[in-house]
Coordinates of C-alpha atoms and ligand atoms in Angstrom, one line a residue:
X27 CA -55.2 10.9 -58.6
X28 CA -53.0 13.5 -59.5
X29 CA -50.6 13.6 -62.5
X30 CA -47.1 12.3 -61.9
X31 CA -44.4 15.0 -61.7
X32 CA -41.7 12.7 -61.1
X33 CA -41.1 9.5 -63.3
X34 CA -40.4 6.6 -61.7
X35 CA -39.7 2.8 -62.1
X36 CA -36.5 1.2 -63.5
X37 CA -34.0 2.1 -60.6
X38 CA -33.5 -1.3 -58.9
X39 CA -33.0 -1.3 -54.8
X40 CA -29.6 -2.4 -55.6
X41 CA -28.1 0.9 -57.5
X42 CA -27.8 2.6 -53.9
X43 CA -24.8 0.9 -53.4
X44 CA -23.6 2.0 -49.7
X45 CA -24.7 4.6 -46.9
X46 CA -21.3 6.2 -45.2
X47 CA -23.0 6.4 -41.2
X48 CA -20.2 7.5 -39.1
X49 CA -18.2 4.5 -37.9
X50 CA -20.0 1.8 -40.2
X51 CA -20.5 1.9 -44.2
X52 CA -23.9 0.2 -44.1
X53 CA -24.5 -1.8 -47.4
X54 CA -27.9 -1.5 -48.8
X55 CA -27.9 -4.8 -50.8
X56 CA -31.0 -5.7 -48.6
X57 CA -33.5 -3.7 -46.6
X58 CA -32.2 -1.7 -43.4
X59 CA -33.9 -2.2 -40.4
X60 CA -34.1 1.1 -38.2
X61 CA -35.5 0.6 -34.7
X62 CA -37.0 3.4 -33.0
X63 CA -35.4 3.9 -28.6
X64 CA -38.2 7.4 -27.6
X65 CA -36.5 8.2 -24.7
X66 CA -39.6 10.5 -23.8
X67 CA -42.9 11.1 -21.8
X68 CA -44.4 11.6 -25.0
X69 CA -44.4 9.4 -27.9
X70 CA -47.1 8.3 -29.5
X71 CA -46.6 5.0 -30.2
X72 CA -44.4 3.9 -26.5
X73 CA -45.7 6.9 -24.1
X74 CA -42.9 6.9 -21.5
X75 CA -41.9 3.1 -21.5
X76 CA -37.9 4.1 -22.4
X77 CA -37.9 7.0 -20.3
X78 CA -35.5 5.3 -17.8
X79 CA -32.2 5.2 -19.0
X80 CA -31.5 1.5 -17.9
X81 CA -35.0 0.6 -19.5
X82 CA -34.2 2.2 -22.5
X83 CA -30.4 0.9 -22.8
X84 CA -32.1 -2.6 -22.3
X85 CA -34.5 -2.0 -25.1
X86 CA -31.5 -0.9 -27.5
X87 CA -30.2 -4.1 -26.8
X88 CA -33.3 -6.2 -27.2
X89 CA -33.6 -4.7 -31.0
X90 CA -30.2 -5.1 -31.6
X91 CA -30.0 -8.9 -30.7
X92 CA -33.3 -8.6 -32.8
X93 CA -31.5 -7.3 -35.2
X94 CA -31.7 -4.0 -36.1
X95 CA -29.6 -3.0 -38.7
X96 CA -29.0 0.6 -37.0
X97 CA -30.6 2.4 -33.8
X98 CA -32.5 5.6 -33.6
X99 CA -32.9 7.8 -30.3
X100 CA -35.2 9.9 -29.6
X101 CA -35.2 12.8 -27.0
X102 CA -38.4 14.9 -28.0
X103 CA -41.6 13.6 -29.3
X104 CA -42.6 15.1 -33.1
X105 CA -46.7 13.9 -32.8
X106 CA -48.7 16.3 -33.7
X107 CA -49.1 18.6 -30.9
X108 CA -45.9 18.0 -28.8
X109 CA -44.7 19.8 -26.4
X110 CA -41.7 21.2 -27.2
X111 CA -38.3 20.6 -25.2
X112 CA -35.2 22.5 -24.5
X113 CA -32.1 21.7 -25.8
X114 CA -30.5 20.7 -22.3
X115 CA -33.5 18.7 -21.6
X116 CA -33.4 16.9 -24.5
X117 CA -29.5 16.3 -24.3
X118 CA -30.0 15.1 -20.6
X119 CA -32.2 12.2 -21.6
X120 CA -29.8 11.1 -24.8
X121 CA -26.7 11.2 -22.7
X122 CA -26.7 8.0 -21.1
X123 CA -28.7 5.9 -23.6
X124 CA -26.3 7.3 -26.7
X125 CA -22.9 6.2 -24.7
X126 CA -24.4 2.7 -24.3
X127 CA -26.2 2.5 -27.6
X128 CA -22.8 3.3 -28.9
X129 CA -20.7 0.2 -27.9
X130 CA -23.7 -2.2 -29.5
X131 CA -21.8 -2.8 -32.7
X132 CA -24.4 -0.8 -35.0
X133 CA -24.6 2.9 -36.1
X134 CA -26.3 4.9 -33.7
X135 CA -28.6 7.6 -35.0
X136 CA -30.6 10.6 -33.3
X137 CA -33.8 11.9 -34.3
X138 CA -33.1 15.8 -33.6
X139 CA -33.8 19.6 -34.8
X140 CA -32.0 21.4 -32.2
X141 CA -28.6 22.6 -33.7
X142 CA -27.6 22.5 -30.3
X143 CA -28.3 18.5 -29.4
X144 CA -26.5 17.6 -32.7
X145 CA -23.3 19.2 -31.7
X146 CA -23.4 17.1 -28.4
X147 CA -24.3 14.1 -29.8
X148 CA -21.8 14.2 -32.5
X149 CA -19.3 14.9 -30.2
X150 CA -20.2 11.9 -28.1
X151 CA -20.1 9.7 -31.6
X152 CA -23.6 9.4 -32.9
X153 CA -23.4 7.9 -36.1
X154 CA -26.3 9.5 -37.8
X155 CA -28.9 12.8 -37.6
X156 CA -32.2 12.0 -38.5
X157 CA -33.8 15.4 -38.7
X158 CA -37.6 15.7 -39.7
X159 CA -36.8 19.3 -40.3
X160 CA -33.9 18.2 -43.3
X161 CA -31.7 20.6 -41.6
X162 CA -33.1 23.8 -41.5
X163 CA -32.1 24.9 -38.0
X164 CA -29.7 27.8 -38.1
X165 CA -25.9 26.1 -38.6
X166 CA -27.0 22.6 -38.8
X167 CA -25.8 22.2 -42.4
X168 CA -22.5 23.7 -41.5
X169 CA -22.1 21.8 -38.3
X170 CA -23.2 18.6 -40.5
X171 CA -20.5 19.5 -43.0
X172 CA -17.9 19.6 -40.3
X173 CA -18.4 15.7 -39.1
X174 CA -17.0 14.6 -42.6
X175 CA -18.5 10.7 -41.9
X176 CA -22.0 10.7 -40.2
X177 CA -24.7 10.0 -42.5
X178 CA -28.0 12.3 -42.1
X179 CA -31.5 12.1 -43.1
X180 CA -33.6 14.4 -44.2
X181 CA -36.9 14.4 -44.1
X182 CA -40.4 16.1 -45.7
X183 CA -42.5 18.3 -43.1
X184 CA -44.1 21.1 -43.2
X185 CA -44.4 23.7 -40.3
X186 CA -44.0 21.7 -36.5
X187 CA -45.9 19.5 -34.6
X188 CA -48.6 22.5 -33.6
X189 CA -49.3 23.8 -37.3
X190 CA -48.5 21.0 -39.5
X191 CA -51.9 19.2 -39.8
X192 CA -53.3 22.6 -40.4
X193 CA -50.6 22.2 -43.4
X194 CA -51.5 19.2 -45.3
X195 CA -52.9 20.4 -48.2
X196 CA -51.2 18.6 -51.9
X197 CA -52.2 19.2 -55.6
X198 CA -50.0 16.6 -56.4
X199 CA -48.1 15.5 -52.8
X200 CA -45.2 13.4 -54.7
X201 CA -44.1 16.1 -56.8
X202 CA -44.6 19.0 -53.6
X203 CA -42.7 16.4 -51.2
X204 CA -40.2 15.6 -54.4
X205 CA -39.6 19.3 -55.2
X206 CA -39.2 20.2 -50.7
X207 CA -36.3 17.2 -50.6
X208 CA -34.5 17.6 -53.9
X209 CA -33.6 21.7 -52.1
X210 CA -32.7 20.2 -48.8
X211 CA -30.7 17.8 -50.9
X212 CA -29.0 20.3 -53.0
X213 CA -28.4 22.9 -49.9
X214 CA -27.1 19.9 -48.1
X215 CA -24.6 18.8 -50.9
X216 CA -23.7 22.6 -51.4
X217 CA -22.6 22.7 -48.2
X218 CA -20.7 20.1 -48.6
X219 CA -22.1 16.8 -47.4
X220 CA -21.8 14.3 -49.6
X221 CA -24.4 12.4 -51.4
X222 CA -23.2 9.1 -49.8
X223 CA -24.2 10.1 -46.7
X224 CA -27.8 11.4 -47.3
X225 CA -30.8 9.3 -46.9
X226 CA -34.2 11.0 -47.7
X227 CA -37.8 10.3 -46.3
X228 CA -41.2 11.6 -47.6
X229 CA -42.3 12.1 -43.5
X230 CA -45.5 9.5 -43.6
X231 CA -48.0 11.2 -41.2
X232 CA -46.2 14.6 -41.2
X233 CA -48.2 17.3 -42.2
X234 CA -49.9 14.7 -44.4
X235 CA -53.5 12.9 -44.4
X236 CA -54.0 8.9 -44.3
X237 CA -54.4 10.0 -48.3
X238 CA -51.1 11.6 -48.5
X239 CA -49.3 9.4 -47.0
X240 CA -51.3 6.9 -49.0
X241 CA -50.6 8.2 -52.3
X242 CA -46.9 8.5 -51.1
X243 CA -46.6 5.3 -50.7
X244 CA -47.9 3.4 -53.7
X245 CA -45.6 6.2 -55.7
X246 CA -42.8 5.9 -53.5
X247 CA -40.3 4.7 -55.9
X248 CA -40.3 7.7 -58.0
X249 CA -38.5 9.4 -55.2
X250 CA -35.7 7.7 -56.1
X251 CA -35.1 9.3 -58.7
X252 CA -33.4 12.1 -55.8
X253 CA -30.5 9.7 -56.6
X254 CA -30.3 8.9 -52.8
X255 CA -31.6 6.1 -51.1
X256 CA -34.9 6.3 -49.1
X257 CA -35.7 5.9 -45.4
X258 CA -39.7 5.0 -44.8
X259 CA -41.2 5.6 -41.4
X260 CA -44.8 4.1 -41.1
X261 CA -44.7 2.5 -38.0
X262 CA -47.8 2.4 -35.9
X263 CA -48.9 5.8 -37.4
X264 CA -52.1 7.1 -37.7
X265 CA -52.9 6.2 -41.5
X266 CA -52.7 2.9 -40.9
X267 CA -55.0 3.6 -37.6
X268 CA -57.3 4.8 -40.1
X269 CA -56.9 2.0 -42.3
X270 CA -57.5 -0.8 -39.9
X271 CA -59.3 1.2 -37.2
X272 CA -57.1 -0.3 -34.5
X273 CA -55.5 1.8 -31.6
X274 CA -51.5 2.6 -31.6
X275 CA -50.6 -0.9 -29.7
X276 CA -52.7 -3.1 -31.7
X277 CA -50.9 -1.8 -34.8
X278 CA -47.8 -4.1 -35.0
X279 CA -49.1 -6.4 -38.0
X280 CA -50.7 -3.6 -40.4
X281 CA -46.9 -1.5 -39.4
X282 CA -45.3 -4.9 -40.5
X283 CA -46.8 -5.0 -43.8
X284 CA -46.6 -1.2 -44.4
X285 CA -42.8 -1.8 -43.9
X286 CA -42.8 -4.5 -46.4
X287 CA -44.6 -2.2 -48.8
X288 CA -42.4 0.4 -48.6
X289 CA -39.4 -1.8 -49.2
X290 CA -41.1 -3.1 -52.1
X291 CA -41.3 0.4 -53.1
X292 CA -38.2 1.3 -53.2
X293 CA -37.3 2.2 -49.6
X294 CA -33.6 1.2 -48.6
X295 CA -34.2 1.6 -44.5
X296 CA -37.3 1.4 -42.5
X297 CA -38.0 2.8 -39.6
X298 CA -39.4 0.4 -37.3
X299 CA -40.6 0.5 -33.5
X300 CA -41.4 -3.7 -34.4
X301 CA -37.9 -5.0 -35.0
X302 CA -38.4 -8.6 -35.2
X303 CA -41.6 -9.2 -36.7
X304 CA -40.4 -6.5 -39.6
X305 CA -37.1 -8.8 -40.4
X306 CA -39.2 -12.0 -40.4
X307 CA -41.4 -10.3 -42.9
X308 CA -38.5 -8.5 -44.8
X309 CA -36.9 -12.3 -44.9
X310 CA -39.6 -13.6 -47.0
X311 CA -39.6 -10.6 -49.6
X312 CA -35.7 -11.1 -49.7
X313 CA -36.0 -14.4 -50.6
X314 CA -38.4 -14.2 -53.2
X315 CA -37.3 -11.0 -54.8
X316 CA -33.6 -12.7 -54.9
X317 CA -34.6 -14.7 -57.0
X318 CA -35.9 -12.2 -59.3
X319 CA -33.7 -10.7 -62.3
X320 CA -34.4 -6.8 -61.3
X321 CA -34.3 -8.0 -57.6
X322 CA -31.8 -7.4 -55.0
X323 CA -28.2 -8.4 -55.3
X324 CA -28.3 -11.8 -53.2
X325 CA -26.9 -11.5 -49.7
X326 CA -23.8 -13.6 -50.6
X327 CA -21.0 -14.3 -48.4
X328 CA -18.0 -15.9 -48.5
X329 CA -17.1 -18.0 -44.9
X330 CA -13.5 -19.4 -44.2
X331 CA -12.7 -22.9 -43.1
X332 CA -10.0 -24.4 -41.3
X333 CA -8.8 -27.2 -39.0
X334 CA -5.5 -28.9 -37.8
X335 CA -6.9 -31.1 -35.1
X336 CA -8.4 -34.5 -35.2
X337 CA -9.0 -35.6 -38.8
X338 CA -9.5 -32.1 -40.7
X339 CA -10.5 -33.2 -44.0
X340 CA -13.9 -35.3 -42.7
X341 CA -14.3 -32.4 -40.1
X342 CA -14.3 -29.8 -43.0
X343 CA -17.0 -32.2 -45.0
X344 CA -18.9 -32.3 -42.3
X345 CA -19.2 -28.6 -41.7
X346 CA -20.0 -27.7 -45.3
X347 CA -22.9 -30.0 -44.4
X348 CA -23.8 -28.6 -41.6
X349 CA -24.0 -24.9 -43.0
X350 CA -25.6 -26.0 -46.1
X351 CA -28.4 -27.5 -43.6
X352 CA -29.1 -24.1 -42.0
X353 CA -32.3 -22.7 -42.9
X354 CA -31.8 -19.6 -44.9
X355 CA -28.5 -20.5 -46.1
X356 CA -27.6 -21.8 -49.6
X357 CA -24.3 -23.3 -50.6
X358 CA -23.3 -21.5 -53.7
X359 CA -19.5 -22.6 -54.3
X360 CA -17.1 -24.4 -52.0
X361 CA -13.3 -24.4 -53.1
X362 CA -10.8 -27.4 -52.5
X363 CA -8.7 -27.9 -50.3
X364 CA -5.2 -26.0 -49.0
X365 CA -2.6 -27.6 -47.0
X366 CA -0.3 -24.8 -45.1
X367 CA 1.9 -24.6 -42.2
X368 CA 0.2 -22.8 -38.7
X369 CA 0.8 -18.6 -38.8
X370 CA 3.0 -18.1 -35.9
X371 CA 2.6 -20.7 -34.1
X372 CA 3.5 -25.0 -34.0
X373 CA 1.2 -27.8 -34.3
X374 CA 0.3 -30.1 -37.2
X375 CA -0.4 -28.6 -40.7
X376 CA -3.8 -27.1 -41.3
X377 CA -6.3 -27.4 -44.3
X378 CA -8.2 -24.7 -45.5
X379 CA -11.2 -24.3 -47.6
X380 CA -13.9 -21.6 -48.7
X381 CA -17.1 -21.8 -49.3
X382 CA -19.5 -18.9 -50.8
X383 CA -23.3 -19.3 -49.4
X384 CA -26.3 -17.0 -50.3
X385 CA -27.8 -16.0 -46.5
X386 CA -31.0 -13.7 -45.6
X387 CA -29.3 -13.5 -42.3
X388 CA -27.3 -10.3 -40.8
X389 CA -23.9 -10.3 -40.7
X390 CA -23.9 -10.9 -37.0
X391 CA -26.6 -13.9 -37.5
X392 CA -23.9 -15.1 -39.6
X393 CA -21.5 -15.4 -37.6
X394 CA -23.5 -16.6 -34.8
X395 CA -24.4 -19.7 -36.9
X396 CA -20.6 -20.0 -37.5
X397 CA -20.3 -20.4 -33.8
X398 CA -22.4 -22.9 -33.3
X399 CA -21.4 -25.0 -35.9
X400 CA -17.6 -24.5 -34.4
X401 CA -19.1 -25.5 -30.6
X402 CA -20.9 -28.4 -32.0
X403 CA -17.7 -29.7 -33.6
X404 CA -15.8 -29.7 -30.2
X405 CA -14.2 -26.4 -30.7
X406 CA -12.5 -25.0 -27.2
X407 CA -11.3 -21.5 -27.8
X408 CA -8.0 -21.4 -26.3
X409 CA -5.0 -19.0 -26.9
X410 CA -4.9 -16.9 -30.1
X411 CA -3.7 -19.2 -33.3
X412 CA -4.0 -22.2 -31.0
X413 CA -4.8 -25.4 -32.8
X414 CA -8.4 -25.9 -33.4
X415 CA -10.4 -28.9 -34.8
X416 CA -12.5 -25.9 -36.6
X417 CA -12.6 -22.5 -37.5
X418 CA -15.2 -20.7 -39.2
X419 CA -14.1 -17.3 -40.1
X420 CA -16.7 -14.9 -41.6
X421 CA -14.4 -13.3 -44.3
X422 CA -17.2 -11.3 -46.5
X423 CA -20.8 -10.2 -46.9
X424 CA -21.5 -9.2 -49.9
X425 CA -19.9 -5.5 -50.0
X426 CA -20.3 -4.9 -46.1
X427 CA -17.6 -2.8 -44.3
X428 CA -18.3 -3.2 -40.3
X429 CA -15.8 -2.5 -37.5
X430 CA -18.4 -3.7 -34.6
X431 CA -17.0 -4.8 -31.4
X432 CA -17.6 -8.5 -31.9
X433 CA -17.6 -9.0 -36.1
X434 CA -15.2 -6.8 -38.4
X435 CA -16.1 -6.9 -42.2
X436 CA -13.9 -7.5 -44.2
X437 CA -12.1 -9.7 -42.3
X438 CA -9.3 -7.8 -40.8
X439 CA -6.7 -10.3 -41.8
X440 CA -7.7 -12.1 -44.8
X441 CA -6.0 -10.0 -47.3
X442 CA -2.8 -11.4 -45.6
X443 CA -3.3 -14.9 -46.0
X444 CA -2.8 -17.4 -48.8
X445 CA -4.7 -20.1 -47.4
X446 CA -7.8 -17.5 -47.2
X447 CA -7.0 -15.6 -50.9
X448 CA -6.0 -19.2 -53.1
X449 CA -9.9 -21.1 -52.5
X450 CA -11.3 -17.5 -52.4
X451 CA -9.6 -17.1 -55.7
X452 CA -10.3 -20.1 -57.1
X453 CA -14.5 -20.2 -56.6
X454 CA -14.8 -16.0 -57.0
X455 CA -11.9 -15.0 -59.1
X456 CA -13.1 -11.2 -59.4
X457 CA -14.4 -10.8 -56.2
X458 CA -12.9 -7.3 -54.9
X459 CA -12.5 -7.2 -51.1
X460 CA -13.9 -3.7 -49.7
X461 CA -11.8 -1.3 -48.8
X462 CA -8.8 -3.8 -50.1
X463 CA -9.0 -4.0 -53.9
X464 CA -9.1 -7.1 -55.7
X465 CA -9.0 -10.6 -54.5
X466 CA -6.1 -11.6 -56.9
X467 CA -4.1 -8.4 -56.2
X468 CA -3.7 -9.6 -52.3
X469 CA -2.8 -12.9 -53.8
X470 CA 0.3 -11.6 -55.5
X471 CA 1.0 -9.7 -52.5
X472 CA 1.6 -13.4 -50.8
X473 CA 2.6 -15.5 -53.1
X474 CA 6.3 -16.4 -50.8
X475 CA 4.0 -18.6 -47.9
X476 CA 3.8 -21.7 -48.8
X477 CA 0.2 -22.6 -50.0
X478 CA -0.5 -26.8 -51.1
X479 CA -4.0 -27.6 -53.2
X480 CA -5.0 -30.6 -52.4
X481 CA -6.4 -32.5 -55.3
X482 CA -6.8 -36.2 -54.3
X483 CA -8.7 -35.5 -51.1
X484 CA -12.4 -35.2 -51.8
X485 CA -14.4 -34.2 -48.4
X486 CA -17.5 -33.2 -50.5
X487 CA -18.9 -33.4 -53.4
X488 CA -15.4 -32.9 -55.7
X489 CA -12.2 -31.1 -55.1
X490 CA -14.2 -27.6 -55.7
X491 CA -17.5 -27.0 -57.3
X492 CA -20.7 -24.9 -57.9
X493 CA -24.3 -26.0 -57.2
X494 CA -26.9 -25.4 -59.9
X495 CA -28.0 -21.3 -59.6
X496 CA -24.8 -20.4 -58.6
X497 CA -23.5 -17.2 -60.5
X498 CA -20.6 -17.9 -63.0
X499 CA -17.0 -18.4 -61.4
X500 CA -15.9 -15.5 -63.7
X501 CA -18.1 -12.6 -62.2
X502 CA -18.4 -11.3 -58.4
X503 CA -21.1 -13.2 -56.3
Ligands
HH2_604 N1 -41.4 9.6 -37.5 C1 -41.4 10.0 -36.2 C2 -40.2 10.5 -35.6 N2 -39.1 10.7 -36.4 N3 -38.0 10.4 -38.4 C3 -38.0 10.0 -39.7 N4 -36.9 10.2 -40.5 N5 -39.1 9.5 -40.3 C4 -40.3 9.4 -39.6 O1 -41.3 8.9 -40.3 C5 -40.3 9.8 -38.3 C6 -39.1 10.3 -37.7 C7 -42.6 9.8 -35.4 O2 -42.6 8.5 -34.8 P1 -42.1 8.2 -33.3 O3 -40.6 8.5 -33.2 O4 -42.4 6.8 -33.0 O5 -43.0 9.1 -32.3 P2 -42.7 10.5 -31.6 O6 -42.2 11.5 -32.6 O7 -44.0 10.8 -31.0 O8 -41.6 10.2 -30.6

């Protein structure tokens, strides 16, 4: 082993607060799942399966119902060896697949070189360039600097799929991949891109032996000392071929645990071809390292109730219940009860609560469970602010900003509301609502609507309260 150039340890996962991708703000409180769409003859690990554009659009779907935190295309294979592809040819197999892969409610990267194809693509909308050649094309910084939102990544290889395995000689391959992506870092920020928007990767496989890629991985976190958060792309490659002498399809457990690894080592986003078996996996870290003082920040989140059918404050109980029996979900803090008038429009009175929970699912699993708590209370969705037996609103996740066709985060309208911002208030006093400012400087914004706390009815366990392990009322969640 070689010495170590770069120091590493003490950054936790957490300190990477946020990556700015285009349309989304994706919060790196928890691992990112990246799934990999090869729209190509040529890939390695999927040789022509998403070659068809309706295939492929399908398979976008299937990993984002999976759920894959964001989506990378791919138009032109980077195995070693590859043929390479024109700039037309590759933009005529993204074209279709990027406009659908756009309306799926996640960021939509593409996995690019060609100066060319990232104009078109960001024209179209693409969230995010993944370029294994960190943006040494002619004009591609310049071009990157000009799309002021989309997040890139920039990644470790040396020469191109032809020459690089020729190239894979180290002294010390941390410090020589450290040293390559702290340039392509510093030319990016020079011109202009800012360091909330890179994400850099130490390219496992690319130009490097099983032993380089190795070694980069059980030193991975001293990357992090680039001050940006890491993207790890292991999936079915050939070191861990070597490693478990299995061909590219039999490779899904051994790319499962390389994932895991590299979370563990400080990657904030891996790229994955295995969607669902890597979240399962990255589940069980979560909810072990939660738990963990230097771990990640727990995937809080803070869900809305309210009801002005039927008998509301039973029907509230009983859905505190039912969330707090949903595997993966913890109750952290429920509020007490608010009695208000219905928001532009008539009907009986509603009452309103807020619970916190501690989740390990996504956002959009969230709010699925909402859904089905809602339909198994009776819920009919009618007409906009009709009356409703229940309503589960998913008002925050931790720090999340989304604007996804189905799920908005924050919720668009809380900051609005008394009857959301008084039990929010009253269980998380300091929360600060992205994008919004603090919880209690809403609250003074609506002070006029009339807002009742309850305090003699009791649905659960007190008027308000804080299970055992919850974090102190007077800090955020
Ligand atoms: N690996 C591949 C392609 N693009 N991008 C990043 N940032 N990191 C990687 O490790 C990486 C990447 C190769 O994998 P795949 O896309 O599955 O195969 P192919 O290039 O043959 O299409």
């Amino acid at each position: 082993m070689t010495t170590r150039a770069v120091r590493g340890g003490g950054v936790s996962a957490a300190s990477f607060g946020s990556l700015r991708a285009g349309r989304f703000r994706l919060a790196l409180d928890r691992p990112r799942v990246m799934g990999i769409v090869n729209l190509t003859p040529d890939s390695f690990a999927d040789v022509g399966r998403w070659l068809d554009p309706a295939a492929a659009i399908r398979h976008c779907e299937a990993l984002c119902r999976a759920g894959a935190d964001l989506i990378d295309l791919g138009a032109a294979s980077t195995r070693p060896d590859a043929a390479p592809v024109s700039a037309e040819e590759e933009w005529r197999r993204l074209r279709p697949v990027l406009r659908a892969a756009l309306a799926l409610g996640v960021p939509v990267s593409v996995d690019t070189t060609q100066t060319e194809v990232m104009r078109a693509v960001l024209d179209e909308g693409a969230d995010m360039i993944n370029d294994v050649h960190a943006l040494r094309a002619p004009g591609a910084l310049a071009l990157l600097a000009a799309y002021p939102g989309v997040a890139v990544c920039l990644m470790h290889m040396r020469g191109d799929p032809s020459t690089m395995r020729a190239m894979a000689r180290y002294d010390d391959v941390v410090a020589e991949v450290a040293g390559f992506l702290r340039g392509r870092i510093d030319a990016a920020r020079a011109a202009g891109i800012g360091a909330d928007r890179i994400v850099a990767d130490p390219g496992y496989g690319f130009a490097k032996r099983p032993e380089h890629s190795l070694e980069l991985l059980e030193r991975q976190r001293e990357l992090r000392e680039l001050g940006v958060p890491l993207l790890a792309g292991l999936s079915r490659k050939g070191t861990l071929g070597a490693i478990t002498g299995r061909p590219v399809g039999e490779r899904v457990a051994a790319s499962v645990a390389a994932a895991v690894i590299a979370v563990e080592h400080g990657a904030s986003i891996v790229r994955v071809h295995d969607v669902a078996e890597t979240i399962d996996a990255l589940k069980v870290w979560q909810s072990v390292r939660a738990g963990r003082a230097d771990g990640l920040a727990p995937g809080w989140a803070a869900i809305g109730l309210g009801a002005n059918l039927g008998d509301p404050a039973p029907m509230l109980g009983w859905a505190v219940e039912a969330l707090s029996q949903v595997p993966g979900i913890t109750l952290l803090r429920w509020s007490s009860l608010y009695r208000s008038a219905p928001v532009d429009a008539d009907g009986p009175d509603y009452l309103n609560a807020v619970v916190l929970v501690r989740s390990v699912l996504t956002p959009p699993e969230l709010l699925g469970v909402l859904h089905e708590v809602e339909q198994r209370a009776g819920r009919v969705r009618g007409w906009r602010n009709a009356p409703r037996v229940l309503d589960l609103d998913l008002l925050l996740a931790g720090d999340t900003v989304l604007a996804g066709a189905d799920l908005t985060l924050p919720h668009p309208r809380m900051h609005q509301r008394r009857f959301v911002l008084e039990p929010l208030a009253e269980i998380a006093p300091d929360v600060v609502i992205p994008g919004i400012g603090p919880v209690r400087d809403s609250l003074a914004m609506v002070r006029e609507q009339a807002v009742q706390r309850l305090t003699g009815e009791r649905p659960w366990c007190g008027g308000g309260g804080d299970r055992a392990g919850a974090p102190g009322a007077s800090g955020a969640p």
